[in-house]
XYZ file of C-alpha atoms in Angstrom:
620
model
C 0.000 0.000 0.000
C 1.266 3.404 -0.894
C 2.164 5.800 1.844
C -0.306 8.391 0.605
C -3.239 6.041 0.842
C -2.332 5.213 4.440
C -2.418 8.874 5.255
C -5.764 9.367 3.597
C -7.316 6.278 5.218
C -5.679 5.746 8.667
C -6.112 2.472 10.502
C -8.522 3.152 13.445
C -7.740 1.126 16.545
C -8.863 1.528 20.201
C -5.968 2.562 22.397
C -5.121 0.333 25.270
C -6.122 1.883 28.570
C -3.356 3.263 30.721
C -4.463 1.318 33.719
C -7.410 -0.659 35.034
C -9.289 0.478 38.081
C -8.024 -0.850 41.355
C -10.859 -3.387 41.824
C -10.404 -4.875 38.354
C -6.653 -4.860 38.830
C -6.849 -6.701 42.135
C -9.462 -9.149 40.762
C -7.369 -9.601 37.598
C -10.347 -9.015 35.346
C -10.594 -6.980 32.190
C -11.535 -3.337 32.760
C -13.226 -1.464 29.931
C -12.521 1.935 31.583
C -16.086 3.035 31.089
C -16.979 6.291 32.775
C -18.194 7.106 35.284
C -17.676 3.445 36.314
C -16.466 0.409 34.445
C -18.867 -2.388 33.617
C -17.336 -4.841 36.135
C -17.642 -2.412 39.032
C -21.107 -1.431 37.886
C -22.299 -5.041 37.921
C -20.788 -5.578 41.369
C -22.428 -2.414 42.778
C -19.043 -0.756 43.479
C -19.523 2.298 41.277
C -18.097 4.685 43.890
C -14.833 2.806 43.937
C -14.487 3.240 40.220
C -14.825 6.929 39.692
C -12.390 9.640 38.767
C -13.135 11.426 42.009
C -11.326 8.982 44.269
C -7.726 8.043 44.866
C -7.948 4.281 44.280
C -5.507 4.446 41.368
C -1.806 3.910 41.584
C 0.195 7.147 41.621
C 1.619 7.849 38.189
C -0.950 5.587 36.514
C -4.013 7.814 36.819
C -6.804 7.261 34.351
C -6.300 10.749 32.856
C -4.881 14.187 33.633
C -8.370 15.626 33.909
C -9.347 12.984 36.409
C -6.246 13.766 38.475
C -7.170 17.457 38.563
C -10.729 16.621 39.563
C -9.403 14.472 42.398
C -7.159 17.296 43.625
C -10.005 19.814 43.460
C -12.297 17.613 45.479
C -9.674 17.115 48.160
C -9.180 20.888 48.436
C -12.919 21.472 48.572
C -13.238 18.990 51.419
C -10.492 20.736 53.388
C -12.053 24.153 52.778
C -15.460 22.909 53.837
C -13.987 21.491 57.035
C -12.180 24.731 57.838
C -15.353 26.755 57.310
C -17.443 24.443 59.463
C -14.900 24.660 62.282
C -14.748 28.443 62.098
C -18.528 28.770 62.055
C -18.834 26.422 64.995
C -16.499 28.485 67.191
C -17.991 31.789 66.075
C -21.570 30.684 66.742
C -20.818 29.243 70.167
C -18.893 32.237 71.457
C -15.933 32.009 73.821
C -18.021 30.930 76.829
C -20.548 28.516 75.177
C -19.993 24.894 74.181
C -20.306 24.072 70.487
C -23.402 22.352 69.167
C -22.952 18.644 68.621
C -22.381 17.546 65.049
C -22.106 14.235 63.287
C -18.411 14.530 62.621
C -16.690 13.608 65.888
C -13.226 14.848 65.012
C -14.527 18.181 63.730
C -16.591 18.685 66.863
C -13.649 17.750 69.075
C -11.469 20.346 67.387
C -14.231 22.920 67.802
C -14.355 22.193 71.549
C -10.593 22.595 71.829
C -10.603 25.864 69.929
C -13.550 27.172 71.958
C -11.699 26.339 75.186
C -8.641 28.235 73.947
C -10.826 31.217 73.109
C -12.461 31.126 76.536
C -9.128 31.071 78.340
C -7.762 33.915 76.212
C -10.921 35.952 76.806
C -10.726 35.454 80.575
C -7.041 36.359 80.626
C -7.669 39.518 78.630
C -10.620 40.465 80.815
C -8.558 40.086 83.991
C -5.743 42.136 82.471
C -8.175 44.867 81.442
C -9.683 45.035 84.923
C -6.267 45.169 86.608
C -5.111 47.895 84.261
C -8.252 49.942 84.842
C -7.966 49.681 88.616
C -4.228 50.367 88.819
C -4.299 53.278 86.377
C -7.588 54.823 87.488
C -5.877 57.964 88.760
C -4.423 58.467 85.280
C -7.533 57.416 83.391
C -7.008 57.937 79.665
C -10.152 59.941 79.065
C -9.847 62.882 76.741
C -11.443 65.564 78.881
C -11.873 67.904 75.941
C -14.403 65.579 74.351
C -17.871 67.086 74.484
C -19.776 63.848 73.979
C -20.432 63.234 77.671
C -24.037 64.376 77.441
C -25.966 63.581 80.636
C -28.817 61.116 80.617
C -30.377 58.713 83.068
C -28.472 55.697 81.794
C -25.032 56.719 80.518
C -21.764 57.432 82.336
C -20.791 61.087 82.085
C -17.401 62.554 82.906
C -18.825 64.172 86.052
C -20.228 60.886 87.289
C -16.884 59.241 86.674
C -15.104 61.942 88.704
C -17.589 61.733 91.567
C -17.530 57.934 91.616
C -13.732 57.968 91.951
C -13.602 60.815 94.482
C -16.450 60.016 96.850
C -15.645 58.330 100.163
C -19.150 58.532 101.591
C -22.305 59.547 99.693
C -23.473 63.097 100.303
C -26.950 63.149 101.922
C -29.883 64.442 99.922
C -30.557 68.167 100.439
C -33.162 69.017 103.044
C -34.541 72.017 101.181
C -34.753 73.459 97.683
C -34.817 77.141 98.599
C -31.944 79.599 98.551
C -30.359 80.608 101.861
C -30.883 84.153 103.079
C -29.094 86.642 100.855
C -27.179 88.112 103.799
C -25.895 84.661 104.773
C -24.899 83.910 101.174
C -23.011 87.187 100.825
C -21.212 86.600 104.133
C -19.968 83.212 102.926
C -18.935 84.662 99.567
C -16.992 87.406 101.354
C -15.307 84.799 103.568
C -14.231 82.872 100.474
C -12.860 86.096 99.010
C -10.734 86.925 102.021
C -9.423 83.424 102.865
C -9.262 81.414 99.652
C -9.395 83.717 96.645
C -6.176 85.633 97.514
C -4.317 82.296 97.273
C -6.229 80.566 94.462
C -7.782 83.223 92.189
C -9.173 80.870 89.548
C -11.977 83.350 88.816
C -12.577 87.015 89.734
C -14.488 87.864 92.871
C -16.572 90.363 90.923
C -18.241 87.477 89.105
C -19.271 85.972 92.446
C -20.990 89.134 93.584
C -22.684 89.570 90.216
C -23.930 85.984 90.377
C -25.350 86.474 93.879
C -27.130 89.629 92.721
C -28.631 87.785 89.750
C -29.806 84.855 91.868
C -31.606 87.017 94.411
C -33.402 89.226 91.914
C -37.170 88.988 91.771
C -36.953 87.803 88.175
C -33.473 86.306 87.825
C -31.914 85.706 84.462
C -31.310 82.234 83.158
C -28.541 80.755 85.326
C -26.218 78.123 83.822
C -25.366 74.902 85.634
C -21.713 75.940 85.960
C -22.871 79.124 87.744
C -25.077 77.177 90.136
C -22.121 74.877 90.830
C -19.894 77.906 91.491
C -22.453 79.454 93.848
C -23.158 76.354 95.929
C -19.544 75.166 96.118
C -18.305 78.603 97.238
C -20.945 78.579 99.974
C -19.893 75.036 100.934
C -16.199 75.951 101.142
C -16.934 79.127 103.085
C -19.101 77.269 105.572
C -16.714 74.307 105.980
C -13.795 76.700 106.556
C -15.575 77.994 109.675
C -16.317 74.545 111.081
C -14.740 73.519 114.379
C -16.467 70.169 114.770
C -18.132 67.492 112.679
C -21.346 68.151 114.546
C -21.514 71.940 114.334
C -23.885 73.947 112.161
C -21.187 75.163 109.797
C -20.273 71.635 108.736
C -23.923 70.591 108.425
C -24.596 73.579 106.173
C -21.514 72.825 104.092
C -22.704 69.274 103.374
C -26.159 70.677 102.534
C -24.671 73.132 100.036
C -22.647 70.379 98.362
C -25.824 68.358 98.020
C -27.408 71.313 96.252
C -24.445 71.563 93.872
C -24.232 67.900 92.827
C -27.311 67.913 90.508
C -25.440 70.471 88.368
C -22.241 68.408 88.154
C -22.932 66.899 84.713
C -23.031 70.307 83.038
C -20.532 72.082 85.288
C -17.857 69.425 84.729
C -18.607 69.077 81.046
C -15.267 68.578 79.255
C -13.713 71.086 76.906
C -14.362 74.350 78.760
C -12.428 76.470 81.269
C -15.474 76.252 83.544
C -14.709 72.544 83.839
C -11.271 73.302 85.324
C -12.732 75.920 87.675
C -15.476 73.545 88.805
C -12.962 70.748 89.453
C -10.823 73.203 91.448
C -13.778 73.996 93.696
C -14.417 70.290 94.230
C -10.744 69.817 95.138
C -10.797 72.700 97.621
C -13.908 71.369 99.314
C -12.479 67.836 99.481
C -9.505 69.242 101.417
C -11.990 70.460 104.038
C -14.231 67.369 104.073
C -12.146 64.183 103.716
C -15.060 62.157 105.126
C -17.010 62.611 101.881
C -14.311 63.241 99.254
C -10.712 62.227 98.621
C -8.715 65.215 97.368
C -6.211 63.029 95.499
C -8.609 62.074 92.702
C -10.218 65.496 92.006
C -6.834 67.171 91.614
C -5.735 64.362 89.293
C -8.754 64.892 87.050
C -8.198 68.661 87.197
C -4.603 68.310 86.040
C -5.713 66.042 83.200
C -8.249 68.641 82.091
C -5.591 71.362 82.223
C -3.195 69.371 80.051
C -5.897 68.329 77.578
C -6.973 71.957 77.149
C -3.367 73.085 76.707
C -3.345 75.441 79.688
C 0.077 74.139 80.739
C 1.598 75.979 77.767
C 1.386 79.685 77.018
C -0.188 80.481 73.617
C 2.329 81.000 70.809
C 3.528 84.546 70.228
C 1.807 84.582 66.876
C -1.552 84.265 68.609
C -2.723 87.664 69.713
C -4.386 87.532 73.137
C -5.680 90.203 75.464
C -3.394 90.659 78.477
C -6.254 90.307 80.967
C -7.429 87.092 79.306
C -3.858 85.781 79.268
C -3.429 86.561 82.980
C -6.717 84.831 83.765
C -5.569 81.761 81.837
C -2.243 81.741 83.694
C -3.913 82.157 87.080
C -6.184 79.216 86.390
C -3.225 77.030 85.502
C -1.117 78.007 88.508
C -4.045 77.435 90.883
C -4.133 73.856 89.633
C -0.330 73.618 89.750
C -0.157 74.895 93.351
C -2.850 72.522 94.605
C -1.328 69.551 92.793
C 2.084 70.190 94.353
C 0.635 70.723 97.831
C -1.584 67.617 97.751
C 1.111 65.385 96.232
C 3.720 66.420 98.791
C 1.475 65.997 101.814
C 0.531 62.501 100.613
C 4.142 61.704 99.544
C 3.006 60.876 96.001
C 4.170 61.755 92.520
C 3.051 64.950 90.795
C 0.424 64.750 88.062
C 2.876 66.302 85.584
C 6.522 67.319 85.694
C 7.881 70.844 85.531
C 9.613 70.034 82.244
C 6.189 69.893 80.571
C 5.193 73.366 81.818
C 5.841 76.572 79.924
C 3.635 79.218 81.543
C 4.819 82.595 82.791
C 3.581 83.855 86.137
C 0.521 86.100 85.941
C 0.838 89.795 86.578
C 0.426 90.691 90.273
C -2.920 92.292 90.988
C -5.920 92.276 93.221
C -7.191 88.807 93.944
C -10.887 89.397 93.609
C -10.835 92.084 90.980
C -13.800 94.022 92.371
C -13.979 97.511 90.893
C -14.315 100.570 93.082
C -17.804 100.966 94.444
C -18.277 97.194 94.702
C -19.600 95.355 97.722
C -16.160 95.409 99.375
C -14.410 98.741 99.469
C -10.866 97.390 99.640
C -10.062 94.068 97.960
C -7.649 91.683 99.640
C -4.108 91.934 98.245
C -3.147 89.134 95.907
C -0.809 86.648 97.572
C -1.237 84.029 94.876
C 1.910 84.804 92.881
C 3.982 84.491 96.048
C 2.379 81.112 96.732
C 2.948 80.022 93.123
C 6.645 80.830 93.396
C 6.986 78.844 96.614
C 5.201 75.866 95.022
C 7.600 76.051 92.080
C 10.580 75.946 94.442
C 9.038 73.042 96.376
C 8.381 71.218 93.133
C 12.017 71.555 92.095
C 13.599 69.934 95.152
C 10.767 67.442 95.721
C 11.165 66.045 92.199
C 14.936 65.832 92.614
C 15.015 64.299 96.107
C 11.889 62.153 96.201
C 10.726 61.346 92.658
C 13.941 60.333 90.945
C 15.534 56.916 90.772
C 16.488 56.022 94.368
C 19.556 54.139 93.164
C 20.963 57.326 91.601
C 21.691 59.939 94.303
C 21.552 63.625 93.486
C 25.069 64.831 92.598
C 26.490 66.857 95.493
C 23.176 66.492 97.331
C 24.283 68.539 100.361
C 25.074 71.626 98.274
C 21.843 71.131 96.349
C 19.798 71.142 99.582
C 21.547 74.242 100.944
C 20.956 75.994 97.614
C 17.234 75.247 97.743
C 17.006 76.401 101.353
C 18.699 79.650 100.373
C 16.259 80.160 97.497
C 13.293 79.649 99.814
C 14.806 82.107 102.305
C 15.180 84.641 99.509
C 11.543 84.075 98.592
C 10.453 84.863 102.154
C 12.469 88.069 102.190
C 10.693 89.302 99.049
C 7.119 88.779 100.202
C 4.956 91.839 99.520
C 4.534 94.054 102.536
C 0.774 94.448 102.086
C -0.087 90.748 102.450
C -2.589 90.293 105.310
C -1.066 89.064 108.556
C -3.078 85.822 108.603
C -1.956 84.872 105.103
C 1.633 85.860 105.866
C 1.519 83.593 108.910
C 0.236 80.719 106.761
C 3.018 81.274 104.216
C 5.614 81.305 107.009
C 4.306 77.940 108.220
C 4.638 76.668 104.652
C 8.240 77.872 104.618
C 9.197 76.064 107.830
C 7.432 72.927 106.672
C 9.432 73.160 103.426
C 12.716 73.555 105.300
C 12.074 70.377 107.302
C 10.888 68.457 104.231
C 13.874 69.478 102.104
C 16.516 68.753 104.760
C 14.973 65.465 105.958
C 16.485 62.153 104.943
C 15.511 60.991 101.465
C 16.460 58.157 99.160
C 18.416 60.435 96.819
C 19.736 62.936 99.363
C 22.984 62.984 101.271
C 23.440 61.587 104.755
C 22.092 64.106 107.222
C 24.685 65.989 109.246
C 24.416 67.054 112.875
C 23.814 70.621 111.720
C 20.957 69.435 109.479
C 19.367 67.704 112.484
C 19.725 70.921 114.467
C 17.893 72.866 111.744
C 15.044 70.331 111.713
C 14.911 70.476 115.518
C 14.562 74.267 115.582
C 12.159 74.603 112.641
C 9.929 71.799 113.947
C 9.596 73.473 117.360
C 8.831 76.826 115.741
C 6.292 75.233 113.407
C 4.468 73.431 116.217
C 4.341 76.490 118.471
C 2.689 78.522 115.735
C 0.333 75.904 114.279
C -0.822 75.069 117.820
C -1.768 78.687 118.440
C -3.446 78.919 115.036
C -5.479 75.759 115.594
C -6.764 77.132 118.896
C -8.044 80.379 117.392
C -11.802 80.747 117.328
C -11.637 81.971 113.716
C -8.914 81.192 111.176
C -8.408 84.037 108.744
C -6.583 81.867 106.191
C -7.264 78.635 104.297
C -6.416 75.802 106.709
C -7.524 72.290 105.755
C -7.209 68.646 106.759
C -3.833 68.675 105.032
C -2.529 70.796 107.905
C -3.195 67.819 110.179
C -1.081 65.705 107.835
C 1.672 68.319 107.983
C 1.573 68.328 111.784
C 2.018 64.551 111.770
C 4.920 64.839 109.322
C 6.682 67.547 111.352
C 6.203 65.556 114.549
C 7.598 62.404 112.916
C 10.717 64.211 111.722
C 11.169 65.748 115.172
C 11.039 62.289 116.769
C 13.527 60.999 114.186
C 16.208 63.616 114.962
C 15.743 63.130 118.712
C 16.160 59.389 118.297
C 19.292 59.807 116.138
C 21.025 62.653 117.970
C 19.058 63.277 121.144
C 22.018 63.619 123.498
C 23.685 66.220 121.316
C 20.511 68.241 120.724
C 19.329 68.149 124.331
C 22.714 69.160 125.723
C 22.417 72.577 124.168
C 26.042 72.454 123.045
C 26.700 74.625 119.999
C 26.845 72.738 116.725
C 29.109 74.535 114.242
C 27.926 75.280 110.747
C 29.715 73.007 108.249
C 31.972 74.794 105.764
C 30.593 75.308 102.284
C 32.313 74.029 99.180
C 34.086 76.583 96.955
C 31.580 78.347 94.755
C 28.641 76.825 96.640
C 26.006 78.394 98.857
C 26.733 78.115 102.579
C 24.239 76.353 104.864
C 21.396 78.497 106.217
C 21.873 80.001 109.676
C 19.955 78.720 112.654
C 16.464 80.242 112.890
C 15.877 82.889 115.515
C 14.291 81.383 118.606
C 10.869 82.818 119.359
C 10.425 80.895 122.629
C 13.314 82.195 124.693
C 12.775 81.951 128.409
C 10.599 78.841 128.105
C 13.193 76.358 129.290
C 16.085 74.369 127.918
C 16.006 72.012 124.946
C 14.604 69.208 127.099
C 11.578 71.278 128.099
C 11.155 72.560 124.562
C 11.232 69.016 123.172
C 8.599 67.750 125.605
C 6.385 70.740 124.870
C 6.758 70.200 121.133
C 5.793 66.526 121.358
C 2.852 67.400 123.562
C 1.655 70.060 121.156
C 1.766 67.637 118.247
C -0.685 65.407 120.101
C -2.841 68.286 121.319
C -3.068 69.794 117.838
C -4.015 66.474 116.269
C -6.610 65.899 118.991
C -8.062 69.342 118.312
C -8.145 68.636 114.584
C -9.750 65.287 115.422
C -12.907 67.112 116.522
C -13.119 68.402 112.981
C -11.683 65.515 110.949
C -11.965 61.991 112.308
C -8.868 60.840 110.425
C -6.769 63.232 112.524
C -7.488 61.032 115.564
C -5.881 58.111 113.748
C -2.865 60.302 113.064
C -2.675 61.172 116.760
C -2.760 57.501 117.752
C -0.031 56.700 115.230
C 2.114 59.536 116.524
C 1.708 58.404 120.118
C 2.958 54.991 119.059
C 6.061 56.178 117.200
C 6.965 58.767 119.875
C 6.341 56.656 122.976
C 9.961 55.583 123.394
C 11.328 59.099 122.926
C 8.644 60.540 125.200
C 9.497 58.044 127.952
C 13.197 58.833 127.638
C 12.612 62.581 127.840
C 10.286 62.391 130.822
C 12.843 60.231 132.644
C 15.547 62.788 131.908
C 13.363 65.591 133.211
C 12.532 63.708 136.408
C 16.214 63.044 137.040
C 17.087 66.679 136.330
C 14.395 68.016 138.653
C 15.377 65.585 141.381
C 19.027 66.593 141.104
C 18.102 70.282 141.220
C 16.145 69.851 144.474
C 18.814 67.672 146.098
C 16.503 64.672 146.345
C 18.574 62.489 144.057
C 22.031 61.267 144.907
C 24.238 59.209 142.603
C 25.140 55.723 143.752
C 28.548 55.481 145.474
C 31.331 54.048 143.403
C 32.462 50.661 144.698
């Protein structure tokens, strides 16, 4: 046959199959490779074992490439279906619910395992969240400039958060809904002006008088919640400042006024406004007078957060034109917060809410504290002592951060010279106090100065070892402080802003006095002169000994016993007003008992020797 004819008429033959199915191969029977199942498997009812969708064929001898792809696709689809069913099972059950039973045991078992892992992770995260919230509550990361805290019956507003954190005991419901007599209201406003506003002028006194006039008009204008809060909190602070006992009328009225202010808290403490900072300041000031109902540590923390969020801790840029009066008002508001934060942190031995490095605010211009124009309700406004207080707080902040807030394993370089330098700066501050400051406020500032001397010189983790001269300075300043605070506490009326924190200061001064007597009692009680240590070249010399104001009242032994006694008497007197002061007195009696016993024994021996009733034992 010619080649051309073979090409035109090819010989058609059936190709031999690549491989028989596994059943035919094992049975050694002929397989016709019929799809979807061969005839032999079909007759035996084993069609599923003879399909292209299974893996019963020897690798490398698959029936066809297409069949191999189909097999691979089906395997992948099965895996994908299993993964989806497992995911859906865990998602539908939730982390704390068991999965619904299914027919596939292994799948359900895996779902249980995964659900258990999710539950454990959820519980761990929940515990971590709760611990973080509790431990960091004082620094709660709430943006206080956000104005979405709208009050309602069911949601948590910023004010309710502040009050929940700050309240020690709930304030009783008000007994009345009427305003107090106008004369009584104006008397309390005037008291606030003379005792508090000269030190913390967060708002002008003229606005207080204008508000009182508006409230007592026959047809008053519409009064905002922040103004009601201002009115009632000023009355509460003025009344509490006059209190001498937890049972007297002044304290009862103060709690009543606070109860009248609280319904306005949601609007008064609304974030994003300067009125929020002013309202928080008033809450802080009242909490310093009423620790039974409020803890001052939390309100001042929230106030500092509001100040930072509103940018009051930085002066506006020079490119921003601002009226000088408005700028001074802004600066006064900031430094009122700054001064209270430093005072509260130091008396509680805690860290400041923000460091001085973050502050860039100039001092406000000196002026009248209440800003009442001539012809106002008060003919002569009280002189402004606030700038002097702000400067002292800045000096306190400097050495307190260095000596008490740094790393205790890294002492302050040349700590002794550093302490003498800070004492000299505080002495310079006292010499520059304005001459027209009222006597009561000057006395309060002098107590602050002596308290600062003792605090700065006292032993600290980062300070130098205290010298005998340093102990002598603490000895003299502590006696002077106690003599004056004792007299002040016994006055029928205090003309300055004294709070529960003064009880804490008395306890601190008494504790430091006991410490120096325990460490160097023989030297201090002997009355022997202790020379001033020489100063290093180019360094400030140590401060001189303070002038004694109690000459003629006995030797150092008598002075020491009187000082210890006055610590306890002052704390007992404050205990009538603040119950926590009684706990301080009990603690002081415990820590001073050994020193007290030693001093009384010394005095008995001295008195016996002076009267000739005591004779030393003969030497054997």
